[in-house]
Amino acid sequence: MKTLKRNRSKWMVLLIILLLGFGLLQFTGSRVINPPIEAAFAGPTEVMNILKRSCYDCHSNETNLLWYDRIAPVSWLVAKDVEAGRKVLNFSDWGKLNRKQKTNSLYNIVNFVMLGSMPLPNYVKMHPGAKVSASDLKVLKNYALSETASLSPVKLKGQGNQLNDVDFHSAAGLSLIGDTLDKVLANTNASMKRLKVDPAPNGIAYPRGYGNWKLVSTTDRFDNHTIRAIFGNKIAVEAIRTKQIQPWPDGAVLAKVLWKRQVDSKGIILPGAFIHAEFMIKDAAKYKDTDGWGWARWVGEDLKPYGNSPAFVAECTNCHAPMKDNDYVFTMPLNLKTDQL
Amino acid sequence: MKIPQLLIGFTLSILLITGCQSGNGSQKKELFNESASLTKVNGKVGTALPLDWHMISMVVDTKQHETAVLYGNDIAFEHAKSPSGDYPPDAELALVTWLEKPDIHWFGANIAGKVRSVENIVIRRSKNGENMPVYSKYIGQELTEAMHTDSIKVAKSINFMLKLRRPYLPD
């Protein structure tokens, strides 16, 4: 009986200590403060409602914490997420962005929601009202499209059944080719000069000769007015042929080249000015801290390495994070079969 | 409830809440662009699969909602890298045209969808020593050989393919 009473006392003491400790915790750690709203986002009511409900708590200066968000140690996680969220995107500073930044941000928002990265799944578990439904996503997509000079395809009636001859070979496209031919030839000659190219801030050297690699895919990015070609080195191409890209093997390199969309009056697009070339270099051990890939980019015709420090890689890994199940690769390669035509 | 169980329950609750990582909710996505791949056709037509060749350039037709890549074999590609004059004999070009489709991995992007056509040019040396482009066209995913009834259209296609230059690519 005495032993039982002694044990009970010990548990009581422990409980009191824990409760005291828990109480003291509430006075420690960062707190969320809402700075002034200087340049608030303004959009259609439907869009505003979705963003305020699902995004504003982390991505604005209008954070509205629920009671359980304020209890430490949960409040520490909340403060950390809000600080990080505001750094990446802050709807309360939206007006400070230029037109291009706004459009890019809109598409990033749509894509991160579409790919399931945002709102953060654990946030949605604790705040079910923040979930973005399929119809909400459609609203956001339509808004992004309306803010862009969109040229996305619409479904044609009988698509796939019509066997009309391709049309862009006609004078429409040829006029553009004629006009740009001299410029392109001049640029081609310029490209023959072997520029001295500095390595990226993380030490990755410029991969020479990638223009000779096989084409893996192309993209028309009407959201940011670029067209892209993605090339793969021998190891990457072999991985595609043998369907061994989950994960990609060490030594695989993917090169993505971006050009400005050069559009003529008939809607024909050719590669215009070179924008940049960026690379993903697979080495699971060497690059284990950056999702198994080495990341690098060189910008402009003088091939300036992108980034002021190795920390630039965080931009790459954050953007590619939603593709974790595809070994962080957005590109869906063409199936490079070797059958004869 | 007894105190030990209360303590355990309390501790587990804290661990459950604080143990949640801010991980991403990435979903399984498609790996390959299967619809854009070329299928085998019956019989040889004398040219290797163009996807095995090098890209010379790319074109998008926003009105027809098509995207195309001009491929070249090694001879054509070497010429395209520093073009001077016409493509030499044995150069082969292939213009693969696809209907565009939205990229499911990125809203705001269109990629190659179903194959629309493959047009081939092989540069042959004629008897009088001139370079002659020999043109053929295959339609649809099954690459059915097309009959050429419109000579003007064929001439325009040949002209387009021969004139399309490689964009600036500093490699």
Short mmCIF file of C-alpha atoms in Angstrom, two decimals:
data_model
loop_
_atom_site.label_atom_id
_atom_site.label_comp_id
_atom_site.label_asym_id
_atom_site.label_seq_id
_atom_site.Cartn_x
_atom_site.Cartn_y
_atom_site.Cartn_z
CA MET A 1 0.00 0.00 0.00
CA LYS A 2 2.83 2.37 0.97
CA THR A 3 4.69 1.43 -2.25
CA LEU A 4 1.64 2.25 -4.26
CA LYS A 5 1.29 5.64 -2.61
CA ARG A 6 5.02 6.33 -3.17
CA ASN A 7 4.74 5.44 -6.86
CA ARG A 8 1.70 7.61 -7.27
CA SER A 9 3.55 10.54 -5.71
CA LYS A 10 6.47 10.05 -8.12
CA TRP A 11 4.11 10.16 -11.12
CA MET A 12 2.42 13.26 -9.73
CA VAL A 13 5.76 15.02 -9.36
CA LEU A 14 6.69 14.03 -12.91
CA LEU A 15 3.36 15.29 -14.19
CA ILE A 16 3.75 18.60 -12.40
CA ILE A 17 7.29 19.01 -13.78
CA LEU A 18 6.06 18.27 -17.29
CA LEU A 19 3.17 20.69 -16.98
CA LEU A 20 5.48 23.38 -15.62
CA GLY A 21 7.93 22.73 -18.41
CA PHE A 22 5.13 22.88 -20.94
CA GLY A 23 3.98 26.16 -19.46
CA LEU A 24 7.46 27.65 -19.65
CA LEU A 25 7.75 26.55 -23.28
CA GLN A 26 4.94 28.93 -24.19
CA PHE A 27 7.25 31.86 -23.41
CA THR A 28 10.06 30.67 -25.65
CA GLY A 29 10.63 30.44 -29.41
CA SER A 30 9.66 32.72 -32.30
CA ARG A 31 6.24 34.21 -32.61
CA VAL A 32 4.40 35.14 -35.75
CA ILE A 33 4.05 38.87 -36.20
CA ASN A 34 2.07 40.43 -39.02
CA PRO A 35 4.04 43.30 -40.59
CA PRO A 36 2.18 46.07 -42.42
CA ILE A 37 0.62 45.24 -45.79
CA GLU A 38 2.38 47.41 -48.33
CA ALA A 39 1.33 46.18 -51.75
CA ALA A 40 -1.46 43.67 -51.42
CA PHE A 41 -2.50 41.21 -54.12
CA ALA A 42 -5.80 42.12 -55.72
CA GLY A 43 -7.67 39.72 -57.93
CA PRO A 44 -11.17 38.42 -58.65
CA THR A 45 -13.18 37.56 -55.54
CA GLU A 46 -13.21 33.85 -56.34
CA VAL A 47 -9.41 33.80 -56.62
CA MET A 48 -8.93 35.90 -53.48
CA ASN A 49 -11.14 33.56 -51.46
CA ILE A 50 -9.11 30.52 -52.45
CA LEU A 51 -5.76 32.18 -51.83
CA LYS A 52 -6.80 33.67 -48.48
CA ARG A 53 -8.18 30.35 -47.30
CA SER A 54 -5.34 28.14 -48.51
CA CYS A 55 -2.22 30.26 -48.82
CA TYR A 56 -2.35 33.48 -46.85
CA ASP A 57 -1.45 32.06 -43.46
CA CYS A 58 2.08 31.32 -44.65
CA HIS A 59 2.35 33.58 -47.67
CA SER A 60 1.12 36.96 -46.50
CA ASN A 61 1.27 39.46 -43.65
CA GLU A 62 -2.31 38.50 -42.78
CA THR A 63 -1.49 35.29 -40.92
CA ASN A 64 -4.51 34.22 -38.93
CA LEU A 65 -3.46 31.63 -36.36
CA LEU A 66 -5.91 29.24 -34.79
CA TRP A 67 -5.62 28.51 -31.07
CA TYR A 68 -3.64 25.33 -31.50
CA ASP A 69 -1.18 27.10 -33.85
CA ARG A 70 -0.17 29.26 -30.88
CA ILE A 71 0.79 26.42 -28.53
CA ALA A 72 4.50 25.63 -28.28
CA PRO A 73 6.20 23.61 -29.65
CA VAL A 74 3.71 23.64 -32.53
CA SER A 75 4.00 27.42 -32.66
CA TRP A 76 7.72 27.09 -33.40
CA LEU A 77 6.97 25.04 -36.52
CA VAL A 78 4.28 27.49 -37.52
CA ALA A 79 6.62 30.46 -37.14
CA LYS A 80 9.31 28.67 -39.15
CA ASP A 81 6.87 27.83 -41.95
CA VAL A 82 5.45 31.35 -42.03
CA GLU A 83 8.92 32.91 -42.18
CA ALA A 84 9.97 30.56 -45.00
CA GLY A 85 6.67 31.00 -46.82
CA ARG A 86 6.84 34.79 -46.75
CA LYS A 87 10.39 34.71 -48.12
CA VAL A 88 9.37 32.67 -51.15
CA LEU A 89 6.07 34.40 -51.85
CA ASN A 90 4.28 37.16 -50.01
CA PHE A 91 0.87 38.23 -51.29
CA SER A 92 1.15 41.36 -49.15
CA ASP A 93 4.10 42.51 -51.28
CA TRP A 94 2.59 41.39 -54.59
CA GLY A 95 2.44 44.90 -55.96
CA LYS A 96 6.23 45.20 -55.71
CA LEU A 97 6.67 42.48 -58.35
CA ASN A 98 6.96 43.35 -62.02
CA ARG A 99 4.56 41.88 -64.57
CA LYS A 100 6.84 38.98 -65.45
CA GLN A 101 7.42 38.07 -61.80
CA LYS A 102 3.69 38.16 -61.13
CA THR A 103 2.92 35.86 -64.04
CA ASN A 104 5.72 33.47 -63.08
CA SER A 105 4.48 33.44 -59.49
CA LEU A 106 0.92 32.69 -60.60
CA TYR A 107 2.05 29.69 -62.61
CA ASN A 108 4.29 28.50 -59.78
CA ILE A 109 1.33 28.69 -57.42
CA VAL A 110 -0.89 26.71 -59.80
CA ASN A 111 1.76 24.08 -60.43
CA PHE A 112 2.73 23.56 -56.82
CA VAL A 113 -0.93 23.10 -55.95
CA MET A 114 -1.51 20.83 -58.97
CA LEU A 115 1.47 18.65 -58.08
CA GLY A 116 0.33 18.29 -54.48
CA SER A 117 3.15 20.25 -52.86
CA MET A 118 1.07 23.15 -51.65
CA PRO A 119 -0.58 23.80 -49.36
CA LEU A 120 1.80 21.70 -47.29
CA PRO A 121 0.06 18.36 -46.68
CA ASN A 122 0.71 18.52 -42.92
CA TYR A 123 -0.73 22.02 -42.84
CA VAL A 124 -3.89 20.78 -44.55
CA LYS A 125 -4.19 17.95 -42.00
CA MET A 126 -4.38 20.51 -39.21
CA HIS A 127 -6.36 23.04 -41.28
CA PRO A 128 -8.74 21.02 -43.48
CA GLY A 129 -10.41 24.18 -44.74
CA ALA A 130 -7.19 25.06 -46.57
CA LYS A 131 -7.51 22.15 -48.99
CA VAL A 132 -7.64 23.26 -52.64
CA SER A 133 -10.33 21.35 -54.48
CA ALA A 134 -10.31 20.43 -58.16
CA SER A 135 -12.73 23.25 -58.90
CA ASP A 136 -10.60 25.69 -56.90
CA LEU A 137 -7.60 24.64 -58.97
CA LYS A 138 -9.56 25.24 -62.16
CA VAL A 139 -10.33 28.78 -60.98
CA LEU A 140 -6.66 29.41 -60.31
CA LYS A 141 -5.66 27.96 -63.70
CA ASN A 142 -8.16 30.12 -65.53
CA TYR A 143 -6.92 33.16 -63.67
CA ALA A 144 -3.30 32.40 -64.57
CA LEU A 145 -4.30 31.95 -68.21
CA SER A 146 -6.20 35.21 -68.24
CA GLU A 147 -3.11 37.01 -66.98
CA THR A 148 -0.97 35.58 -69.77
CA ALA A 149 -1.07 36.00 -73.53
CA SER A 150 -1.94 32.35 -73.60
CA LEU A 151 -1.60 30.24 -76.72
CA SER A 152 -2.47 26.92 -75.18
CA PRO A 153 -4.12 24.37 -77.50
CA VAL A 154 -7.80 23.82 -77.51
CA LYS A 155 -9.37 20.54 -78.44
CA LEU A 156 -10.21 20.52 -82.12
CA LYS A 157 -13.25 18.63 -83.28
CA GLY A 158 -12.24 15.34 -84.76
CA GLN A 159 -8.69 15.76 -83.54
CA GLY A 160 -6.67 12.74 -84.47
CA ASN A 161 -9.08 11.70 -87.20
CA GLN A 162 -8.20 14.46 -89.61
CA LEU A 163 -5.23 13.73 -91.79
CA ASN A 164 -4.76 17.23 -93.17
CA ASP A 165 -1.32 18.06 -94.35
CA VAL A 166 0.78 20.09 -91.94
CA ASP A 167 0.51 23.76 -92.70
CA PHE A 168 3.41 25.63 -91.21
CA HIS A 169 5.74 24.87 -94.10
CA SER A 170 3.87 27.44 -96.14
CA ALA A 171 4.91 31.04 -96.68
CA ALA A 172 3.85 31.91 -93.14
CA GLY A 173 6.82 30.24 -91.57
CA LEU A 174 9.19 30.83 -94.43
CA SER A 175 9.03 34.60 -94.10
CA LEU A 176 10.23 34.30 -90.52
CA ILE A 177 12.98 31.95 -91.50
CA GLY A 178 14.08 34.32 -94.25
CA ASP A 179 14.20 37.28 -91.88
CA THR A 180 16.12 35.52 -89.19
CA LEU A 181 18.41 33.47 -91.38
CA ASP A 182 21.25 35.95 -91.40
CA LYS A 183 21.03 36.53 -87.67
CA VAL A 184 21.01 32.82 -86.98
CA LEU A 185 23.98 32.25 -89.26
CA ALA A 186 25.87 35.02 -87.49
CA ASN A 187 25.02 33.49 -84.14
CA THR A 188 26.05 30.08 -85.36
CA ASN A 189 29.42 31.49 -86.32
CA ALA A 190 29.70 33.16 -82.92
CA SER A 191 28.96 29.90 -81.20
CA MET A 192 31.96 28.39 -82.88
CA LYS A 193 34.22 30.60 -80.78
CA ARG A 194 35.15 28.60 -77.70
CA LEU A 195 34.23 30.93 -74.88
CA LYS A 196 36.07 30.58 -71.63
CA VAL A 197 33.29 29.58 -69.26
CA ASP A 198 33.64 29.81 -65.49
CA PRO A 199 32.33 26.95 -63.37
CA ALA A 200 29.06 27.30 -61.47
CA PRO A 201 29.31 28.54 -57.82
CA ASN A 202 28.98 24.92 -56.67
CA GLY A 203 32.04 23.93 -58.72
CA ILE A 204 30.30 22.21 -61.63
CA ALA A 205 32.13 22.83 -64.90
CA TYR A 206 30.29 23.76 -68.08
CA PRO A 207 29.47 20.49 -69.90
CA ARG A 208 31.00 20.96 -73.33
CA GLY A 209 29.51 19.30 -76.38
CA TYR A 210 25.99 18.85 -75.03
CA GLY A 211 24.62 20.16 -78.33
CA ASN A 212 25.74 16.86 -79.86
CA TRP A 213 23.68 14.82 -77.41
CA LYS A 214 20.39 13.20 -78.33
CA LEU A 215 17.14 15.08 -77.99
CA VAL A 216 15.01 13.78 -75.15
CA SER A 217 12.09 16.20 -75.26
CA THR A 218 10.94 19.67 -76.28
CA THR A 219 8.60 22.10 -74.53
CA ASP A 220 6.69 25.18 -75.49
CA ARG A 221 6.40 27.22 -72.30
CA PHE A 222 3.72 29.71 -73.20
CA ASP A 223 3.59 30.82 -69.56
CA ASN A 224 7.00 32.46 -69.70
CA HIS A 225 7.42 32.80 -73.47
CA THR A 226 10.27 30.37 -73.92
CA ILE A 227 10.78 27.21 -75.93
CA ARG A 228 13.09 24.50 -74.69
CA ALA A 229 14.96 21.49 -75.89
CA ILE A 230 16.16 18.85 -73.44
CA PHE A 231 19.15 16.72 -74.38
CA GLY A 232 20.55 13.62 -72.73
CA ASN A 233 24.11 12.29 -72.70
CA LYS A 234 24.86 8.66 -73.62
CA ILE A 235 24.13 7.34 -70.15
CA ALA A 236 20.84 9.23 -69.99
CA VAL A 237 19.79 8.04 -73.45
CA GLU A 238 20.64 4.44 -72.63
CA ALA A 239 18.62 4.75 -69.43
CA ILE A 240 15.66 5.97 -71.49
CA ARG A 241 15.99 3.14 -74.00
CA THR A 242 16.11 0.54 -71.23
CA LYS A 243 13.44 2.36 -69.20
CA GLN A 244 15.78 2.67 -66.21
CA ILE A 245 14.99 6.20 -65.10
CA GLN A 246 13.52 5.55 -61.72
CA PRO A 247 16.00 6.49 -60.48
CA TRP A 248 18.27 7.76 -63.23
CA PRO A 249 21.69 6.09 -63.15
CA ASP A 250 24.80 7.87 -61.93
CA GLY A 251 26.48 9.67 -64.77
CA ALA A 252 23.25 10.60 -66.54
CA VAL A 253 23.21 14.25 -67.54
CA LEU A 254 20.23 16.21 -68.79
CA ALA A 255 20.79 19.54 -70.52
CA LYS A 256 17.96 21.99 -71.04
CA VAL A 257 18.41 24.89 -73.45
CA LEU A 258 16.02 27.83 -73.39
CA TRP A 259 15.36 30.25 -76.19
CA LYS A 260 12.93 33.14 -76.37
CA ARG A 261 9.84 32.38 -78.40
CA GLN A 262 10.13 34.20 -81.70
CA VAL A 263 6.58 34.46 -83.03
CA ASP A 264 5.49 35.72 -86.43
CA SER A 265 2.14 37.18 -87.36
CA LYS A 266 0.80 33.74 -88.33
CA GLY A 267 1.59 32.22 -84.94
CA ILE A 268 4.68 30.27 -86.04
CA ILE A 269 7.31 30.08 -83.31
CA LEU A 270 11.00 29.53 -83.87
CA PRO A 271 13.81 29.61 -81.32
CA GLY A 272 14.84 33.22 -80.86
CA ALA A 273 17.49 34.61 -78.55
CA PHE A 274 19.39 32.13 -76.40
CA ILE A 275 18.43 32.58 -72.75
CA HIS A 276 20.33 29.98 -70.79
CA ALA A 277 21.44 26.37 -70.56
CA GLU A 278 20.92 24.38 -67.36
CA PHE A 279 22.02 20.93 -66.31
CA MET A 280 21.14 18.09 -64.00
CA ILE A 281 24.03 15.74 -63.31
CA LYS A 282 23.20 12.51 -61.54
CA ASP A 283 25.46 11.21 -58.79
CA ALA A 284 23.49 9.87 -55.86
CA ALA A 285 26.44 9.79 -53.45
CA LYS A 286 28.27 12.97 -54.46
CA TYR A 287 25.09 15.04 -54.53
CA LYS A 288 23.20 13.32 -51.73
CA ASP A 289 22.49 16.69 -50.11
CA THR A 290 20.80 18.02 -53.24
CA ASP A 291 18.50 15.12 -54.07
CA GLY A 292 21.17 13.11 -55.88
CA TRP A 293 21.66 15.67 -58.63
CA GLY A 294 24.26 18.34 -59.32
CA TRP A 295 22.54 21.50 -60.56
CA ALA A 296 24.01 24.27 -62.67
CA ARG A 297 22.99 26.99 -65.07
CA TRP A 298 24.77 29.39 -67.37
CA VAL A 299 22.98 32.49 -68.58
CA GLY A 300 23.21 34.57 -71.73
CA GLU A 301 25.46 34.34 -74.73
CA ASP A 302 28.50 35.04 -72.55
CA LEU A 303 27.54 32.05 -70.39
CA LYS A 304 27.64 33.69 -67.00
CA PRO A 305 27.28 31.11 -64.19
CA TYR A 306 24.00 31.52 -62.33
CA GLY A 307 24.02 32.23 -58.62
CA ASN A 308 26.15 34.24 -56.19
CA SER A 309 26.98 31.26 -54.00
CA PRO A 310 26.44 27.48 -53.90
CA ALA A 311 23.19 28.22 -52.08
CA PHE A 312 21.57 28.99 -55.45
CA VAL A 313 20.89 25.24 -55.71
CA ALA A 314 18.02 25.65 -53.24
CA GLU A 315 16.04 27.35 -56.03
CA CYS A 316 16.49 24.25 -58.19
CA THR A 317 15.70 21.70 -55.51
CA ASN A 318 12.68 23.63 -54.21
CA CYS A 319 11.17 23.82 -57.68
CA HIS A 320 11.88 20.15 -58.47
CA ALA A 321 10.73 18.89 -55.08
CA PRO A 322 7.20 18.00 -56.29
CA MET A 323 8.77 15.52 -58.75
CA LYS A 324 10.42 13.44 -56.01
CA ASP A 325 8.69 10.28 -57.23
CA ASN A 326 10.15 10.85 -60.70
CA ASP A 327 13.65 11.27 -59.31
CA TYR A 328 13.07 15.03 -59.38
CA VAL A 329 12.76 15.20 -63.16
CA PHE A 330 9.85 17.04 -64.79
CA THR A 331 10.71 15.89 -68.31
CA MET A 332 8.86 12.92 -69.78
CA PRO A 333 11.36 11.64 -72.34
CA LEU A 334 10.29 10.57 -75.77
CA ASN A 335 10.51 6.81 -75.92
CA LEU A 336 13.71 6.42 -77.92
CA LYS A 337 13.01 3.16 -79.68
CA THR A 338 15.39 1.90 -82.31
CA ASP A 339 12.88 0.30 -84.67
CA GLN A 340 13.25 1.01 -88.35
CA LEU A 341 10.74 3.26 -90.04
CA MET B 1 -7.39 7.45 -16.48
CA LYS B 2 -4.26 6.58 -14.46
CA ILE B 3 -1.43 9.09 -14.33
CA PRO B 4 1.16 6.99 -16.23
CA GLN B 5 -1.27 6.46 -19.10
CA LEU B 6 -2.13 10.15 -19.03
CA LEU B 7 1.55 11.02 -19.28
CA ILE B 8 2.16 8.58 -22.09
CA GLY B 9 -0.87 9.83 -23.96
CA PHE B 10 0.21 13.45 -23.52
CA THR B 11 3.78 12.73 -24.68
CA LEU B 12 2.59 10.81 -27.71
CA SER B 13 0.27 13.66 -28.68
CA ILE B 14 3.12 16.15 -28.56
CA LEU B 15 5.36 13.82 -30.56
CA LEU B 16 2.62 13.29 -33.15
CA ILE B 17 2.12 16.99 -33.70
CA THR B 18 5.77 18.05 -33.57
CA GLY B 19 6.97 15.03 -35.47
CA CYS B 20 5.15 16.08 -38.59
CA GLN B 21 7.79 16.99 -41.17
CA SER B 22 7.14 19.78 -43.62
CA GLY B 23 7.52 17.29 -46.43
CA ASN B 24 6.05 17.68 -49.88
CA GLY B 25 3.03 15.77 -51.02
CA SER B 26 4.49 14.75 -54.35
CA GLN B 27 2.30 12.40 -56.31
CA LYS B 28 3.28 9.68 -58.75
CA LYS B 29 3.65 11.17 -62.19
CA GLU B 30 4.12 9.80 -65.71
CA LEU B 31 7.61 8.73 -66.66
CA PHE B 32 7.64 8.66 -70.47
CA ASN B 33 5.89 10.57 -73.20
CA GLU B 34 4.49 7.44 -74.79
CA SER B 35 1.95 9.13 -77.06
CA ALA B 36 4.72 11.03 -78.84
CA SER B 37 6.78 7.96 -79.59
CA LEU B 38 6.95 6.54 -83.08
CA THR B 39 5.58 3.08 -83.71
CA LYS B 40 7.00 0.39 -85.91
CA VAL B 41 5.61 0.22 -89.43
CA ASN B 42 5.53 -2.70 -91.77
CA GLY B 43 8.49 -2.88 -94.07
CA LYS B 44 11.63 -0.82 -94.26
CA VAL B 45 11.56 2.59 -95.80
CA GLY B 46 15.28 3.02 -95.90
CA THR B 47 15.86 5.45 -93.10
CA ALA B 48 16.75 5.11 -89.45
CA LEU B 49 14.37 6.24 -86.79
CA PRO B 50 14.78 10.03 -86.68
CA LEU B 51 14.52 10.17 -82.93
CA ASP B 52 17.94 8.57 -82.97
CA TRP B 53 19.36 11.47 -84.92
CA HIS B 54 20.36 14.97 -83.80
CA MET B 55 18.02 17.89 -83.35
CA ILE B 56 18.68 20.69 -85.81
CA SER B 57 15.81 22.94 -84.83
CA MET B 58 12.27 23.04 -83.52
CA VAL B 59 9.07 24.81 -84.59
CA VAL B 60 5.74 25.43 -82.94
CA ASP B 61 2.59 26.28 -84.87
CA THR B 62 0.24 27.88 -82.40
CA LYS B 63 -2.65 28.04 -84.88
CA GLN B 64 -2.52 24.34 -85.81
CA HIS B 65 -1.48 23.41 -82.24
CA GLU B 66 1.49 21.47 -83.49
CA THR B 67 5.09 21.16 -82.50
CA ALA B 68 7.83 19.81 -84.73
CA VAL B 69 11.48 18.93 -84.57
CA LEU B 70 13.84 18.85 -87.53
CA TYR B 71 16.26 15.97 -87.05
CA GLY B 72 19.34 15.28 -89.12
CA ASN B 73 21.63 12.32 -89.52
CA ASP B 74 25.31 12.80 -88.75
CA ILE B 75 26.09 14.26 -92.18
CA ALA B 76 23.18 16.70 -92.06
CA PHE B 77 23.96 17.65 -88.46
CA GLU B 78 27.60 18.43 -89.19
CA HIS B 79 26.47 20.66 -92.04
CA ALA B 80 23.82 22.34 -89.85
CA LYS B 81 26.38 23.24 -87.21
CA SER B 82 28.23 25.49 -89.63
CA PRO B 83 26.04 25.83 -92.67
CA SER B 84 27.64 26.91 -95.88
CA GLY B 85 25.87 26.11 -99.10
CA ASP B 86 23.48 23.21 -99.52
CA TYR B 87 23.25 20.01 -97.58
CA PRO B 88 25.77 17.52 -99.00
CA PRO B 89 24.89 14.17 -100.58
CA ASP B 90 23.74 11.47 -98.13
CA ALA B 91 22.50 14.07 -95.69
CA GLU B 92 19.13 13.00 -94.34
CA LEU B 93 16.58 15.19 -92.65
CA ALA B 94 13.37 14.25 -90.89
CA LEU B 95 10.72 16.69 -89.75
CA VAL B 96 8.62 15.00 -87.09
CA THR B 97 5.40 16.85 -86.36
CA TRP B 98 3.21 16.17 -83.36
CA LEU B 99 -0.08 17.58 -82.19
CA GLU B 100 0.59 19.49 -79.00
CA LYS B 101 -0.77 18.38 -75.66
CA PRO B 102 -0.65 20.03 -72.24
CA ASP B 103 2.26 18.95 -70.09
CA ILE B 104 0.73 17.18 -67.09
CA HIS B 105 3.83 18.00 -65.07
CA TRP B 106 3.66 21.74 -65.67
CA PHE B 107 0.59 23.86 -66.29
CA GLY B 108 1.76 26.54 -68.71
CA ALA B 109 3.63 24.18 -71.01
CA ASN B 110 2.73 22.22 -74.12
CA ILE B 111 4.67 19.20 -75.28
CA ALA B 112 4.53 16.72 -78.14
CA GLY B 113 1.35 14.66 -78.23
CA LYS B 114 0.35 12.25 -80.98
CA VAL B 115 2.51 11.96 -84.08
CA ARG B 116 1.01 13.91 -87.00
CA SER B 117 3.56 13.18 -89.68
CA VAL B 118 7.15 12.41 -90.46
CA GLU B 119 8.65 14.00 -93.56
CA ASN B 120 11.95 12.76 -94.87
CA ILE B 121 14.47 14.29 -97.20
CA VAL B 122 17.46 12.38 -98.47
CA ILE B 123 20.01 14.34 -100.49
CA ARG B 124 21.07 12.33 -103.53
CA ARG B 125 23.58 13.20 -106.20
CA SER B 126 21.90 13.27 -109.61
CA LYS B 127 23.53 12.00 -112.80
CA ASN B 128 24.55 15.51 -113.76
CA GLY B 129 26.22 16.04 -110.38
CA GLU B 130 23.54 18.17 -108.75
CA ASN B 131 22.29 17.59 -105.22
CA MET B 132 18.70 16.45 -105.35
CA PRO B 133 16.36 16.26 -102.34
CA VAL B 134 14.23 13.12 -102.39
CA TYR B 135 11.11 13.69 -100.35
CA SER B 136 8.73 11.27 -98.64
CA LYS B 137 6.01 11.72 -96.07
CA TYR B 138 4.35 9.44 -93.55
CA ILE B 139 1.10 10.28 -91.84
CA GLY B 140 -0.20 9.58 -88.37
CA GLN B 141 0.95 7.39 -85.52
CA GLU B 142 1.14 4.36 -87.83
CA LEU B 143 3.22 6.32 -90.34
CA THR B 144 1.19 5.51 -93.43
CA GLU B 145 3.06 6.60 -96.55
CA ALA B 146 1.39 9.59 -98.17
CA MET B 147 0.77 9.98 -101.88
CA HIS B 148 2.05 13.33 -103.13
CA THR B 149 -0.60 14.93 -105.28
CA ASP B 150 0.19 18.58 -104.58
CA SER B 151 3.61 19.34 -106.01
CA ILE B 152 3.54 22.95 -104.74
CA LYS B 153 2.97 21.80 -101.21
CA VAL B 154 5.78 19.29 -101.52
CA ALA B 155 8.11 21.99 -102.84
CA LYS B 156 7.21 24.25 -99.92
CA SER B 157 7.86 21.46 -97.45
CA ILE B 158 11.24 20.71 -98.97
CA ASN B 159 12.14 24.39 -98.97
CA PHE B 160 11.12 24.74 -95.34
CA MET B 161 13.14 21.78 -94.18
CA LEU B 162 16.23 22.75 -96.13
CA LYS B 163 16.12 26.36 -94.94
CA LEU B 164 15.48 25.72 -91.24
CA ARG B 165 18.68 26.58 -89.42
CA ARG B 166 20.08 25.45 -86.11
CA PRO B 167 19.47 28.05 -83.37
CA TYR B 168 22.31 29.50 -81.33
CA LEU B 169 23.48 26.89 -78.87
CA PRO B 170 26.80 27.62 -77.20
CA ASP B 171 28.21 24.19 -76.50
#
